[in-house]
mmCIF file of C-alpha atoms and ligand atoms in Angstrom:
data_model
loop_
_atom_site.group_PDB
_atom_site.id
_atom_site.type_symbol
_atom_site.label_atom_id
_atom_site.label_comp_id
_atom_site.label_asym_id
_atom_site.label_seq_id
_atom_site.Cartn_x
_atom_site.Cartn_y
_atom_site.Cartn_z
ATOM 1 C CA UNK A 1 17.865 17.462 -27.029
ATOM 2 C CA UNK A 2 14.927 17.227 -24.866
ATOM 3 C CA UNK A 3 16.065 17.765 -20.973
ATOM 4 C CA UNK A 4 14.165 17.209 -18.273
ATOM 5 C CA UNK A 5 15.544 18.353 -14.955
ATOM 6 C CA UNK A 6 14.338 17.080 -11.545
ATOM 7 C CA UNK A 7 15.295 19.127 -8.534
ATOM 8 C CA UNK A 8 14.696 17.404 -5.030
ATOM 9 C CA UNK A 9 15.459 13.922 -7.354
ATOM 10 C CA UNK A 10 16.284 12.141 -4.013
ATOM 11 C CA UNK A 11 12.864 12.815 -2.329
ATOM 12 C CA UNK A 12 10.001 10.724 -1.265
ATOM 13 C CA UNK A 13 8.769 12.454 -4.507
ATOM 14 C CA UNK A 14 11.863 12.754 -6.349
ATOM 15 C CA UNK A 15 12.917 9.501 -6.793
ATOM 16 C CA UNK A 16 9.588 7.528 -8.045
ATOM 17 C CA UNK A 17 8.684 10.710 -9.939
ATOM 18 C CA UNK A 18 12.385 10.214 -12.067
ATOM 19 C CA UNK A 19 11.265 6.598 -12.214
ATOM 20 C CA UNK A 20 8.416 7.531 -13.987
ATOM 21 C CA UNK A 21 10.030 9.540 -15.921
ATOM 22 C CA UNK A 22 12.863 7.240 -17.048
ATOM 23 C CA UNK A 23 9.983 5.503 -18.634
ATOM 24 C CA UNK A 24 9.588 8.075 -21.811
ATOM 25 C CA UNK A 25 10.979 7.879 -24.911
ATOM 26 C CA UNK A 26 10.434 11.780 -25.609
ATOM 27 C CA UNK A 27 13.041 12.808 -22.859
ATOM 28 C CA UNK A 28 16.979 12.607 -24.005
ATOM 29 C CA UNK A 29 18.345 13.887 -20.934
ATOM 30 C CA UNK A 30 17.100 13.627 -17.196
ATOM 31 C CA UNK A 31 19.410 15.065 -14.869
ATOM 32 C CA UNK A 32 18.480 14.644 -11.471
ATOM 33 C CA UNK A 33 19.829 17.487 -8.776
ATOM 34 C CA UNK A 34 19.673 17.149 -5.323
ATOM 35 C CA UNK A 35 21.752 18.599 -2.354
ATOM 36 C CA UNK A 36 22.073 15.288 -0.922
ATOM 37 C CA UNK A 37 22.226 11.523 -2.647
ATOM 38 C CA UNK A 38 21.370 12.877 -6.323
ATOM 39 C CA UNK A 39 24.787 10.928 -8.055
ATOM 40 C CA UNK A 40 23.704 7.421 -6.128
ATOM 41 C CA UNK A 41 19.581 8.007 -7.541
ATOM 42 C CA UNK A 42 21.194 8.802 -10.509
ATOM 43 C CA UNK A 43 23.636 5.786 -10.938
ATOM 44 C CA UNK A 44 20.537 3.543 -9.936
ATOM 45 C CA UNK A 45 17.904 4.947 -12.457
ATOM 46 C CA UNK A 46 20.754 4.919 -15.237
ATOM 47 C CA UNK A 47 20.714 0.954 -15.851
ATOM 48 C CA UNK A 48 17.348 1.352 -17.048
ATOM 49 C CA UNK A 49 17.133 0.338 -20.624
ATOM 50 C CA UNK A 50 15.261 3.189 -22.043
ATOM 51 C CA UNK A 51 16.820 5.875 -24.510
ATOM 52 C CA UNK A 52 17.277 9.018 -21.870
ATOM 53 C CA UNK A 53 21.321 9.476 -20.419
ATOM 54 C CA UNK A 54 20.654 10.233 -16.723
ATOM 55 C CA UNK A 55 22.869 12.179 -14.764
ATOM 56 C CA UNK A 56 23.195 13.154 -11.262
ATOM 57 C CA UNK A 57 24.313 16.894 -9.702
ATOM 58 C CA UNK A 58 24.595 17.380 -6.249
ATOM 59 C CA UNK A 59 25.157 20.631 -3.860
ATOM 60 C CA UNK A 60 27.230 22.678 -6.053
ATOM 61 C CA UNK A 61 25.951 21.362 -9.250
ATOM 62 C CA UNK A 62 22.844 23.184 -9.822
ATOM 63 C CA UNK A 63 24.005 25.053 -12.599
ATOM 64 C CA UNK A 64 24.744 22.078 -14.795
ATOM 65 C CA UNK A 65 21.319 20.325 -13.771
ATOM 66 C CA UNK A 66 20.066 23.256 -15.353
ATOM 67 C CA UNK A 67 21.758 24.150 -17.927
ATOM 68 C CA UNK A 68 19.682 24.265 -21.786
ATOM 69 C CA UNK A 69 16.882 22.355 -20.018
ATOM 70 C CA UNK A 70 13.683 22.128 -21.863
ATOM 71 C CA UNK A 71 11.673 21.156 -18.675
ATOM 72 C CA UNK A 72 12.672 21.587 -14.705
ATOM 73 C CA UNK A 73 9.940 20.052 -12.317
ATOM 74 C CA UNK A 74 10.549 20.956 -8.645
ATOM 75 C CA UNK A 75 9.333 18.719 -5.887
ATOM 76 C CA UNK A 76 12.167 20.430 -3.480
ATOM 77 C CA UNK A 77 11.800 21.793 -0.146
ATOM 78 C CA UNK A 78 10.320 19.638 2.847
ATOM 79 C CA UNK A 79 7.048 17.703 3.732
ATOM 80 C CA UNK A 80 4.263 18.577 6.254
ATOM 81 C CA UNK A 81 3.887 16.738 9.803
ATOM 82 C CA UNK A 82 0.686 16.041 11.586
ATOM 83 C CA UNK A 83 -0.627 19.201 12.812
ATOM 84 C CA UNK A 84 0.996 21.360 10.089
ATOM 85 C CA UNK A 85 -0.686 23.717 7.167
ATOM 86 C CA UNK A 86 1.179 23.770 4.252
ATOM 87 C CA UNK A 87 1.719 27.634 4.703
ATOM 88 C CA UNK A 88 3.905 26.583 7.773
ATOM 89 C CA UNK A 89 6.084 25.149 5.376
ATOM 90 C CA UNK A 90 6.817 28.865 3.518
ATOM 91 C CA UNK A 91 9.782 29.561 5.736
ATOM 92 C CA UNK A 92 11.966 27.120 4.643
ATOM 93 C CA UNK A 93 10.549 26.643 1.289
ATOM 94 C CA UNK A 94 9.977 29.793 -0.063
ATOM 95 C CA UNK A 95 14.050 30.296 -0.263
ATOM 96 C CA UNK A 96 14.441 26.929 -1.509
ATOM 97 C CA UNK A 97 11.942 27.641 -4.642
ATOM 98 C CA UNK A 98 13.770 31.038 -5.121
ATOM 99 C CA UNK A 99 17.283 29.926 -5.395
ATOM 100 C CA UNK A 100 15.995 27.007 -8.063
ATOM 101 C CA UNK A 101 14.039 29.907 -9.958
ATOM 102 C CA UNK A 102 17.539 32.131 -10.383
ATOM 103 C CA UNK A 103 19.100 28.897 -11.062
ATOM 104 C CA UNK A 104 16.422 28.411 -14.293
ATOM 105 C CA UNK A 105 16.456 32.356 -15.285
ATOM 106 C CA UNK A 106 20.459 32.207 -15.714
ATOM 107 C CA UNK A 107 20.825 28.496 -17.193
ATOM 108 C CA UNK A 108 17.449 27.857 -19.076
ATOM 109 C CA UNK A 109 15.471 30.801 -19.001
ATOM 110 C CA UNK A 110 12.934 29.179 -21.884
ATOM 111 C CA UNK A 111 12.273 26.138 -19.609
ATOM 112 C CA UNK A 112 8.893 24.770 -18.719
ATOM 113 C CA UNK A 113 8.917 24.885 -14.626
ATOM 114 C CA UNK A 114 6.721 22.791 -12.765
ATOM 115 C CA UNK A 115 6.126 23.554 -9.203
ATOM 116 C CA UNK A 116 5.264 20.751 -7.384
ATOM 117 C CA UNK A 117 6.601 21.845 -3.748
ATOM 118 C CA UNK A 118 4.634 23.649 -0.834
ATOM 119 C CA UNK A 119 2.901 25.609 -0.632
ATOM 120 C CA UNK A 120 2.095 25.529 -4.324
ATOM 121 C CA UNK A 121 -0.655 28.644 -3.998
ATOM 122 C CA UNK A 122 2.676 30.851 -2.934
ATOM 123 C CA UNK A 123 5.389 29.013 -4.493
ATOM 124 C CA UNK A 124 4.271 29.698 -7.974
ATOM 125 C CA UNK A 125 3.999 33.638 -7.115
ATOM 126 C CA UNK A 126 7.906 33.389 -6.154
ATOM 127 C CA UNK A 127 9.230 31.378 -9.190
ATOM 128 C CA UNK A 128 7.154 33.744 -11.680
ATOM 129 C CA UNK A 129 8.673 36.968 -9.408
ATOM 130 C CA UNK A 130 12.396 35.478 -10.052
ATOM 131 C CA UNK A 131 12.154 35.352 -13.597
ATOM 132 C CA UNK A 132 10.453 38.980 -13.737
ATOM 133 C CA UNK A 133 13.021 40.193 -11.970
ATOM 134 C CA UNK A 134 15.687 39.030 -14.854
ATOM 135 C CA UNK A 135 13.356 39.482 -17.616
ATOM 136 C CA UNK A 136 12.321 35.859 -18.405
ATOM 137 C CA UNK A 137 8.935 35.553 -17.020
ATOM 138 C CA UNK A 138 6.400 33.865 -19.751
ATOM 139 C CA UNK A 139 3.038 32.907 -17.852
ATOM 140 C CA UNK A 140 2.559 30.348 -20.092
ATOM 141 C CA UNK A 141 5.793 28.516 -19.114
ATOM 142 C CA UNK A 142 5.367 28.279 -15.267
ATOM 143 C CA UNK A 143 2.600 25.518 -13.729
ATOM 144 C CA UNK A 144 1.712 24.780 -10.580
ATOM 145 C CA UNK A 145 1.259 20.980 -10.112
ATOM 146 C CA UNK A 146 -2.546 20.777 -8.254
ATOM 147 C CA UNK A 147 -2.837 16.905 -10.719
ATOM 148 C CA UNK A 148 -3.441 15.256 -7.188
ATOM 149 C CA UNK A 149 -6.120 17.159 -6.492
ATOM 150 C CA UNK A 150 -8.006 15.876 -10.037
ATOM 151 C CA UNK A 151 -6.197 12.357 -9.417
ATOM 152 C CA UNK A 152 -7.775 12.239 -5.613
ATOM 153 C CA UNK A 153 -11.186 13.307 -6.827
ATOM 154 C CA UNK A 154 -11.907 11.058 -9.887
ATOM 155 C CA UNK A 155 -10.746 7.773 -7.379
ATOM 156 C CA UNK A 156 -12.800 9.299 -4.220
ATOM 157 C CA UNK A 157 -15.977 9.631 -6.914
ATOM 158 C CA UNK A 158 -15.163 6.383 -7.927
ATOM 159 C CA UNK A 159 -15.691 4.786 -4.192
ATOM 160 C CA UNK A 160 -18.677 7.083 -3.505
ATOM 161 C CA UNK A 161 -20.714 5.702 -6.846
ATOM 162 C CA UNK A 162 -18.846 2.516 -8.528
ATOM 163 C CA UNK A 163 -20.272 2.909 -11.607
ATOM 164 C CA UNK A 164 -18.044 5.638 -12.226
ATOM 165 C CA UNK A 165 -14.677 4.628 -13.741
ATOM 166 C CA UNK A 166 -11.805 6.698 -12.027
ATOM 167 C CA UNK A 167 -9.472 6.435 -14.903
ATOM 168 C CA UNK A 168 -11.512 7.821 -17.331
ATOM 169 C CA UNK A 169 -13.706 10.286 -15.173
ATOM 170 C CA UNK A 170 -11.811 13.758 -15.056
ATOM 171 C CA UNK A 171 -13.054 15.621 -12.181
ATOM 172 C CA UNK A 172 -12.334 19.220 -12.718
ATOM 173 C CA UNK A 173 -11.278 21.074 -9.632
ATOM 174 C CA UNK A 174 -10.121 24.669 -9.575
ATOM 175 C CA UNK A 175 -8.759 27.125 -7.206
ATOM 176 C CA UNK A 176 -5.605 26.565 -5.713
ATOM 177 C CA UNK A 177 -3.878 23.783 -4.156
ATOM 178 C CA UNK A 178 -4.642 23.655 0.044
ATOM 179 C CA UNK A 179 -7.789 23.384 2.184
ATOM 180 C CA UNK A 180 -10.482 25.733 1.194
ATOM 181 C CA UNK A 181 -8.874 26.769 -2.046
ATOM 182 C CA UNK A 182 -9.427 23.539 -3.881
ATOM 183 C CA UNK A 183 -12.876 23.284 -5.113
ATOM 184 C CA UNK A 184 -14.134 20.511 -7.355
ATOM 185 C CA UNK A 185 -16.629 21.149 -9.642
ATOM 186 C CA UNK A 186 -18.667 18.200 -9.185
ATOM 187 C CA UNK A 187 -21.140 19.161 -10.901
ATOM 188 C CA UNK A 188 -19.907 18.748 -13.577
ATOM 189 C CA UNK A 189 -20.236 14.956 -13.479
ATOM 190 C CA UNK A 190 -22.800 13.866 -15.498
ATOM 191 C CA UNK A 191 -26.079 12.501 -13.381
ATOM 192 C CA UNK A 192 -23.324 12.261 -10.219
ATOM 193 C CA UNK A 193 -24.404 14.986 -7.637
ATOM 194 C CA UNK A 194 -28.280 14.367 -7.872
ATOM 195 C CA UNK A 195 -27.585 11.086 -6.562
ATOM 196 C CA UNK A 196 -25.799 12.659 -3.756
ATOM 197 C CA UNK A 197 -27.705 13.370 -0.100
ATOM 198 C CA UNK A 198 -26.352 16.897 1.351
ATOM 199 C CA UNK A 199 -24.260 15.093 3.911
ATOM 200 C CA UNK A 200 -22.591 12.556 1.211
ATOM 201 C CA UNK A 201 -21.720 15.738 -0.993
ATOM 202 C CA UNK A 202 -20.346 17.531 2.031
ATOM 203 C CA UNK A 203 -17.987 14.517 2.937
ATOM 204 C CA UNK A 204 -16.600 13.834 -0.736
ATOM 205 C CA UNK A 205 -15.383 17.925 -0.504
ATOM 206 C CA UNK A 206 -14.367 17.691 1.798
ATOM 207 C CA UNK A 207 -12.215 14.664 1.945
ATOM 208 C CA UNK A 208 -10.809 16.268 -1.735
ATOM 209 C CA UNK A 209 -10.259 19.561 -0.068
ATOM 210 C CA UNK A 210 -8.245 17.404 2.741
ATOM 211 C CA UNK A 211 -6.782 14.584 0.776
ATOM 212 C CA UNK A 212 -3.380 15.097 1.814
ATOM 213 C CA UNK A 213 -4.028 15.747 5.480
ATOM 214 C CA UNK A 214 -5.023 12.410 5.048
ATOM 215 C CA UNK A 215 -1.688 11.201 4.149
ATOM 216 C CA UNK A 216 -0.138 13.091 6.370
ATOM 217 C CA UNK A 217 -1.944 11.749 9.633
ATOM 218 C CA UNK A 218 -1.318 8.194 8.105
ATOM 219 C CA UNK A 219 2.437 8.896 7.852
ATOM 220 C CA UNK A 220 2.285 9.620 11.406
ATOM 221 C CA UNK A 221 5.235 12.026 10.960
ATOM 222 C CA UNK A 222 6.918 10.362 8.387
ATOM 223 C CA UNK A 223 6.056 13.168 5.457
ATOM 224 C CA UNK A 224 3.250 13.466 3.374
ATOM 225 C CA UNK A 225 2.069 12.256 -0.588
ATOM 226 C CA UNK A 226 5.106 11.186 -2.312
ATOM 227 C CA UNK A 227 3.847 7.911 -4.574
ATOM 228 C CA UNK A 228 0.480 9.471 -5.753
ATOM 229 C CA UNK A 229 2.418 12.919 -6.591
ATOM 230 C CA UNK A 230 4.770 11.082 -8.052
ATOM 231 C CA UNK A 231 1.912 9.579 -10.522
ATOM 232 C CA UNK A 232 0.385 12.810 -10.785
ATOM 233 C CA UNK A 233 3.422 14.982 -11.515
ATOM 234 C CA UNK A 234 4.709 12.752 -13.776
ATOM 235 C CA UNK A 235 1.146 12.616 -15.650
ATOM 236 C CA UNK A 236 1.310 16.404 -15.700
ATOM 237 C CA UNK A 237 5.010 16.377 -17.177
ATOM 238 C CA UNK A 238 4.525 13.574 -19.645
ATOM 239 C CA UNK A 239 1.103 15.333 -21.095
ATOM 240 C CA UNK A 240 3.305 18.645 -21.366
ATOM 241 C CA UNK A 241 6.082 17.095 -23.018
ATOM 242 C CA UNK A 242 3.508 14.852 -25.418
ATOM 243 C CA UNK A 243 1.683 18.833 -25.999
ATOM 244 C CA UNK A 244 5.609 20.716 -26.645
ATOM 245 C CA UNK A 245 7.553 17.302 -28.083
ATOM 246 C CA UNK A 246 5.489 15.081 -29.464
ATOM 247 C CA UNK A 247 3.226 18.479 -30.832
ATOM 248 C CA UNK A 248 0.303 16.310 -29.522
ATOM 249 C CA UNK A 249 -3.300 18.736 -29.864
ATOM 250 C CA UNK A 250 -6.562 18.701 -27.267
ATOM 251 C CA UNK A 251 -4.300 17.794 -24.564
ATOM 252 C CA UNK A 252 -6.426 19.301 -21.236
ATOM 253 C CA UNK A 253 -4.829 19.304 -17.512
ATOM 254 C CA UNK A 254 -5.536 21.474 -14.728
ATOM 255 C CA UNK A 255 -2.778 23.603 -13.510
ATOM 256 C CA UNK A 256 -2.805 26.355 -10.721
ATOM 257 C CA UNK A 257 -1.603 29.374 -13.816
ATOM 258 C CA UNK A 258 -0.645 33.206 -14.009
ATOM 259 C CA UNK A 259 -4.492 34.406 -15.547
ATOM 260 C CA UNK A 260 -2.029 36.478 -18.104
ATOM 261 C CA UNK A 261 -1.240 32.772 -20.025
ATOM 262 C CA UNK A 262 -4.242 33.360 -21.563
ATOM 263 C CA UNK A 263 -5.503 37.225 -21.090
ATOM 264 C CA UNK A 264 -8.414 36.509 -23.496
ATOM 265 C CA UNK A 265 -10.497 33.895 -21.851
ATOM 266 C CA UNK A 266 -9.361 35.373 -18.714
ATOM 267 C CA UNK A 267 -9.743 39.206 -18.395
ATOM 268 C CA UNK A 268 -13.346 39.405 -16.708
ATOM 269 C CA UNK A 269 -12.627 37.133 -14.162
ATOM 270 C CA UNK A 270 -9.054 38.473 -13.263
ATOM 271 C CA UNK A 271 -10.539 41.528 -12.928
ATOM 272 C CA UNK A 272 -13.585 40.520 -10.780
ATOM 273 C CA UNK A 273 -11.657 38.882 -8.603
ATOM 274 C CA UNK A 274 -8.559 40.962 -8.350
ATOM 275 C CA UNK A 275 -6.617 37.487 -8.638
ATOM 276 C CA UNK A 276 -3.542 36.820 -10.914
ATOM 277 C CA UNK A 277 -3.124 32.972 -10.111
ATOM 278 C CA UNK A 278 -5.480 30.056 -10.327
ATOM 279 C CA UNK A 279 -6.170 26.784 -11.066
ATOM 280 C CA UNK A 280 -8.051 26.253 -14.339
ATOM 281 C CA UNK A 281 -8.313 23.402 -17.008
ATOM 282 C CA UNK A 282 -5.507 24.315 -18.983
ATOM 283 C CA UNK A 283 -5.171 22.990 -22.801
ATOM 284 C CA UNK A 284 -1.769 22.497 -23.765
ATOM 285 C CA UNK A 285 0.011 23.912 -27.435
ATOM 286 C CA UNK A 286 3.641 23.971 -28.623
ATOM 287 C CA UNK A 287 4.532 26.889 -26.520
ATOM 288 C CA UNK A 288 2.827 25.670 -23.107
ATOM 289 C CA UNK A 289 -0.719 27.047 -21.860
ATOM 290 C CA UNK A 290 -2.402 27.357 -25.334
ATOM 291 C CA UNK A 291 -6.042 28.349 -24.117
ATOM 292 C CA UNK A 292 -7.162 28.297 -20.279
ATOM 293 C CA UNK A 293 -10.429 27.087 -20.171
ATOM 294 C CA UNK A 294 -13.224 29.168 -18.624
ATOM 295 C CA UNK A 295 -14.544 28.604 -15.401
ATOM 296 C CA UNK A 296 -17.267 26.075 -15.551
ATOM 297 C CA UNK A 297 -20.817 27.052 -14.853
ATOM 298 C CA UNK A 298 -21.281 26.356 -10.738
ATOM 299 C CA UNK A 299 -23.682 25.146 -8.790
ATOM 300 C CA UNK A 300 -24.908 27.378 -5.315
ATOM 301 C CA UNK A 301 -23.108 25.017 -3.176
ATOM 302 C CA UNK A 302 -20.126 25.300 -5.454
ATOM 303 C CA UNK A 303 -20.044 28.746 -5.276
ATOM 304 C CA UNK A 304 -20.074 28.978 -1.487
ATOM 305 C CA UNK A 305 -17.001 27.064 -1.508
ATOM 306 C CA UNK A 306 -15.146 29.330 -4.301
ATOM 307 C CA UNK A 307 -16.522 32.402 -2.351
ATOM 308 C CA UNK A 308 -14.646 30.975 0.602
ATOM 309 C CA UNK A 309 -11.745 30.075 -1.431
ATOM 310 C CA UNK A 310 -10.615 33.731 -3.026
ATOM 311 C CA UNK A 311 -9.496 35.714 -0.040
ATOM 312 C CA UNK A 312 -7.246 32.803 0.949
ATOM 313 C CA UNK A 313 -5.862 32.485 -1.930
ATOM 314 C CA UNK A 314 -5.456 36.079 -2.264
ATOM 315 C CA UNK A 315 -3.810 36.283 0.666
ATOM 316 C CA UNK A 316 -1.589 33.425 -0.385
ATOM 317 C CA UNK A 317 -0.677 34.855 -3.816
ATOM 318 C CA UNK A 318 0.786 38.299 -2.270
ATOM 319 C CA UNK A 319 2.997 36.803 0.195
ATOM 320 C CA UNK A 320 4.466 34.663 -2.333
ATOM 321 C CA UNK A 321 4.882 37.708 -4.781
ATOM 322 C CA UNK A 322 6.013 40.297 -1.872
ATOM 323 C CA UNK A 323 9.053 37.296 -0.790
ATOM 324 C CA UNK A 324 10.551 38.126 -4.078
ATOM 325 C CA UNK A 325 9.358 41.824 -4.744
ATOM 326 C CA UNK A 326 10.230 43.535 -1.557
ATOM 327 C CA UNK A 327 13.540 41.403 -0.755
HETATM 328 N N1 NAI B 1 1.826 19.854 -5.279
HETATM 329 C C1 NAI B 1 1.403 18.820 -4.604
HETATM 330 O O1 NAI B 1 0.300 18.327 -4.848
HETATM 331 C C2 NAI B 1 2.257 18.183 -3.570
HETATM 332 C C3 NAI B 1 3.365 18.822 -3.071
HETATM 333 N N2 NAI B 1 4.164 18.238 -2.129
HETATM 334 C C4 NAI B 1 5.343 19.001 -1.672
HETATM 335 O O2 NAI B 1 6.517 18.531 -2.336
HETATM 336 C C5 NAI B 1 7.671 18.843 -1.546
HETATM 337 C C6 NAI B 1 8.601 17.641 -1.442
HETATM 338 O O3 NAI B 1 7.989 16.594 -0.736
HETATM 339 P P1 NAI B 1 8.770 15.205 -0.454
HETATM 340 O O4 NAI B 1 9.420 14.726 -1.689
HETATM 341 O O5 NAI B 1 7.845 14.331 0.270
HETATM 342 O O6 NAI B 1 9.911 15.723 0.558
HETATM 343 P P2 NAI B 1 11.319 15.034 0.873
HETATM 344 O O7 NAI B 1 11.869 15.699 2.084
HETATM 345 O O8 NAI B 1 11.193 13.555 0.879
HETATM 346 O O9 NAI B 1 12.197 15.412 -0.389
HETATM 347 C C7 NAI B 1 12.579 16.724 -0.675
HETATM 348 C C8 NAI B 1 13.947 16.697 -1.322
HETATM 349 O O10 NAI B 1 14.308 18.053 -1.620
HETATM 350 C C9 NAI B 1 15.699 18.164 -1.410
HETATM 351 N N3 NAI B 1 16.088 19.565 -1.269
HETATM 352 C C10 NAI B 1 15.994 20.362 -0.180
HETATM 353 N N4 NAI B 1 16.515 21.580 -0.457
HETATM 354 C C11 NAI B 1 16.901 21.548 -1.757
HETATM 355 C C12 NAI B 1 17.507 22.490 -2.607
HETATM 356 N N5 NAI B 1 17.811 23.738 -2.200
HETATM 357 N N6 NAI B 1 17.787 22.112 -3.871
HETATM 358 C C13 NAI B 1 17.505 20.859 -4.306
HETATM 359 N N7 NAI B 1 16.928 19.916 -3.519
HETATM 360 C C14 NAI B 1 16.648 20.263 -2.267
HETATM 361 C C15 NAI B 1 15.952 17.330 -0.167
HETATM 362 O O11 NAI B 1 17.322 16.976 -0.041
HETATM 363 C C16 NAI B 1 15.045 16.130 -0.414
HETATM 364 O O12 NAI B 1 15.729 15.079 -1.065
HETATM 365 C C17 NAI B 1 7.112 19.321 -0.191
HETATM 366 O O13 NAI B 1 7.163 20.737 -0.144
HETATM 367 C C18 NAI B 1 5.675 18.833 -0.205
HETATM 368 O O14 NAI B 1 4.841 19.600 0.608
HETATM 369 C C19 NAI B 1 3.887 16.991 -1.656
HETATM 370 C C20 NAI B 1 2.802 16.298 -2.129
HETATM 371 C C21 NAI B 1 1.873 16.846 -3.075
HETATM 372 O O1 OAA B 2 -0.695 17.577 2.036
HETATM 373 C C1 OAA B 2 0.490 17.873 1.801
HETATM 374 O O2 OAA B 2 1.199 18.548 2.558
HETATM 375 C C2 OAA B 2 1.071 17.412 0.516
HETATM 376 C C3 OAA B 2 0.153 17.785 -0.577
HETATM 377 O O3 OAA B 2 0.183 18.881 -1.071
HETATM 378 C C4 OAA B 2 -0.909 16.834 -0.927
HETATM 379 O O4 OAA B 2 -0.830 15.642 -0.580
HETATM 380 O O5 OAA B 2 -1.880 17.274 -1.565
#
């Protein structure tokens, strides 16, 4: 059996994301949990002829959503507004995330979890707290989903330089995911940023770096990303589950990680930086995180903008942590 849970299924992000899902042949189960309107997304997505059984849990259901699940992905919690960070949206989330995370430790405490909801840069910190707490906590198990940002930068290089094809371009970014803490490496595109004048370069980061304010204003109060998340969470989960299923090899996403996933390749800079999450390439094996890649040699602007990224995310990582620790 190969379940794949989906709690928040009746979201703006929910529901297309458990479309996309339906889609795979390598899921059996997909239960989709929600505290509102989970059974009717559920009886909807279940006439679709592919091989998964879907089934829908509502309020007091979380426990059988859960239960023996290989994979949860959690796009719970609520949206941004105009005018809103996504640390405004910690309040309500934070409890949200922490309820699903005892919900995985006492149902499928072996589960891959995929944190999609906000803020991801203190969400993660909770749901890896929860599961230290009972004993459960393997870093190389728990992601948090910053796809988007990759997705958003390969199509924004696209428009900036057309020659560039934004399926097949991966732009790495690393960091976290909000603002100042997501930093593409540009650089790294081959013969991309010498075309670039200083004020072109500027723009491109920082429309990645702001991507989903963009949304947001466009929504006008209506939420933020929910179809493009949807694409890029379910490319994260699908990749996973071709890495742990299908035992596919060289499989590479970026993920926002606990550094101790891989404590080899990670050490120095954990140290240096006094950080235990951030977003990396990550190459996927049987178990999860097999080997988090390095971080890439930067250019001076780049490092300006990861100098300006740590203390945030710093600051992000221990209030996550400290919801859970000093509770
Ligand atoms: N990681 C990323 O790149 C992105 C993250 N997000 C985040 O994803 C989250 C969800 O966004 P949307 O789907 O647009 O919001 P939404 O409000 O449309 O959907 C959220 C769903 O979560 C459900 N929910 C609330 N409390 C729950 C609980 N305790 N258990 C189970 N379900 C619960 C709600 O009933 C609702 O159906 C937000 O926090 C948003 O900021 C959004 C876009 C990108
Ligand atoms: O901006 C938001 O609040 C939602 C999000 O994380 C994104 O679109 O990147």
């Amino acid at each position: 059996m190969v379940k794949v849970v989906v709690c928040g299924a009746a979201g703006g992000i929910g529901q297309p994301l458990s479309l996309l899902l339906k889609q795979s042949d390598l899921i059996t189960d997909l239960a989709l949990y929600d505290v509102v309107n989970a059974p009717g997304v559920a009886a909807d997505l279940s006439h679709i002829n592919t091989k998964s059984k879907v089934t829908g849990h509502g309020k007091d259901d979380m426990d059988a959503a859960l239960k023996d699940a290989h994979t949860v992905v959690i796009p719970a919690g609520v949206p941004r507004k105009p005018g809103m960070t996504r640390d405004d949206l910690f309040k309500i989330n934070a409890g949200i995330i922490a309820t699903l995370a005892e919900g995985v430790a006492k149902n499928c405490p072996g589960a891959f979890v995929l944190v999609i909801s906000n803020p991801v840069n203190s969400t993660v910190p909770i749901v890896a707290e929860v599961l230290k707490k009972h004993g459960v906590f393997n870093p190389k198990k728990v992601f948090g989903i910053s796809t988007l940002d990759v997705v958003r930068s390969s199509r924004f290089v696209s428009e900036v330089n057309p020659s560039v094809d934004p399926k097949t371009t991966r732009v790495t970014v690393v960091g976290g995911h909000s603002g100042v803490t997501i930093v593409p490496i540009l650089s790294k595109i081959p013969d991309f940023v010498e075309g670039l004048s200083k004020e072109q370069l500027d723009a491109l980061t920082h429309r990645i770096q702001y991507g989903g304010d963009e949304v947001v204003k466009a929504k006008d109060g209506a939420g933020s990303a929910t179809l493009s998340m949807a694409y890029a969470g379910a490319r994260f989960a699908l990749t996973l589950l071709e890495a742990t299923v299908a035992e596919k090899t060289g499989l590479i996403e970026s993920s926002y990680v606990n550094l101790d996933a891989d404590v080899e390749s990670t050490a120095s800079f954990k140290a240096k930086h006094g950080l235990d999450y951030f977003a990396l390439d990550v190459e996927f094996g049987k178990e999860g995180v097999k080997h988090i890649l390095p971080l890439p040699q930067v250019s001076a602007y780049e490092q300006t903008l990861l100098d300006a990224a740590y203390p945030e995310l710093k600051a992000n990582i221990t209030k996550g942590a400290s919801f859970v620790t000093s509770a």
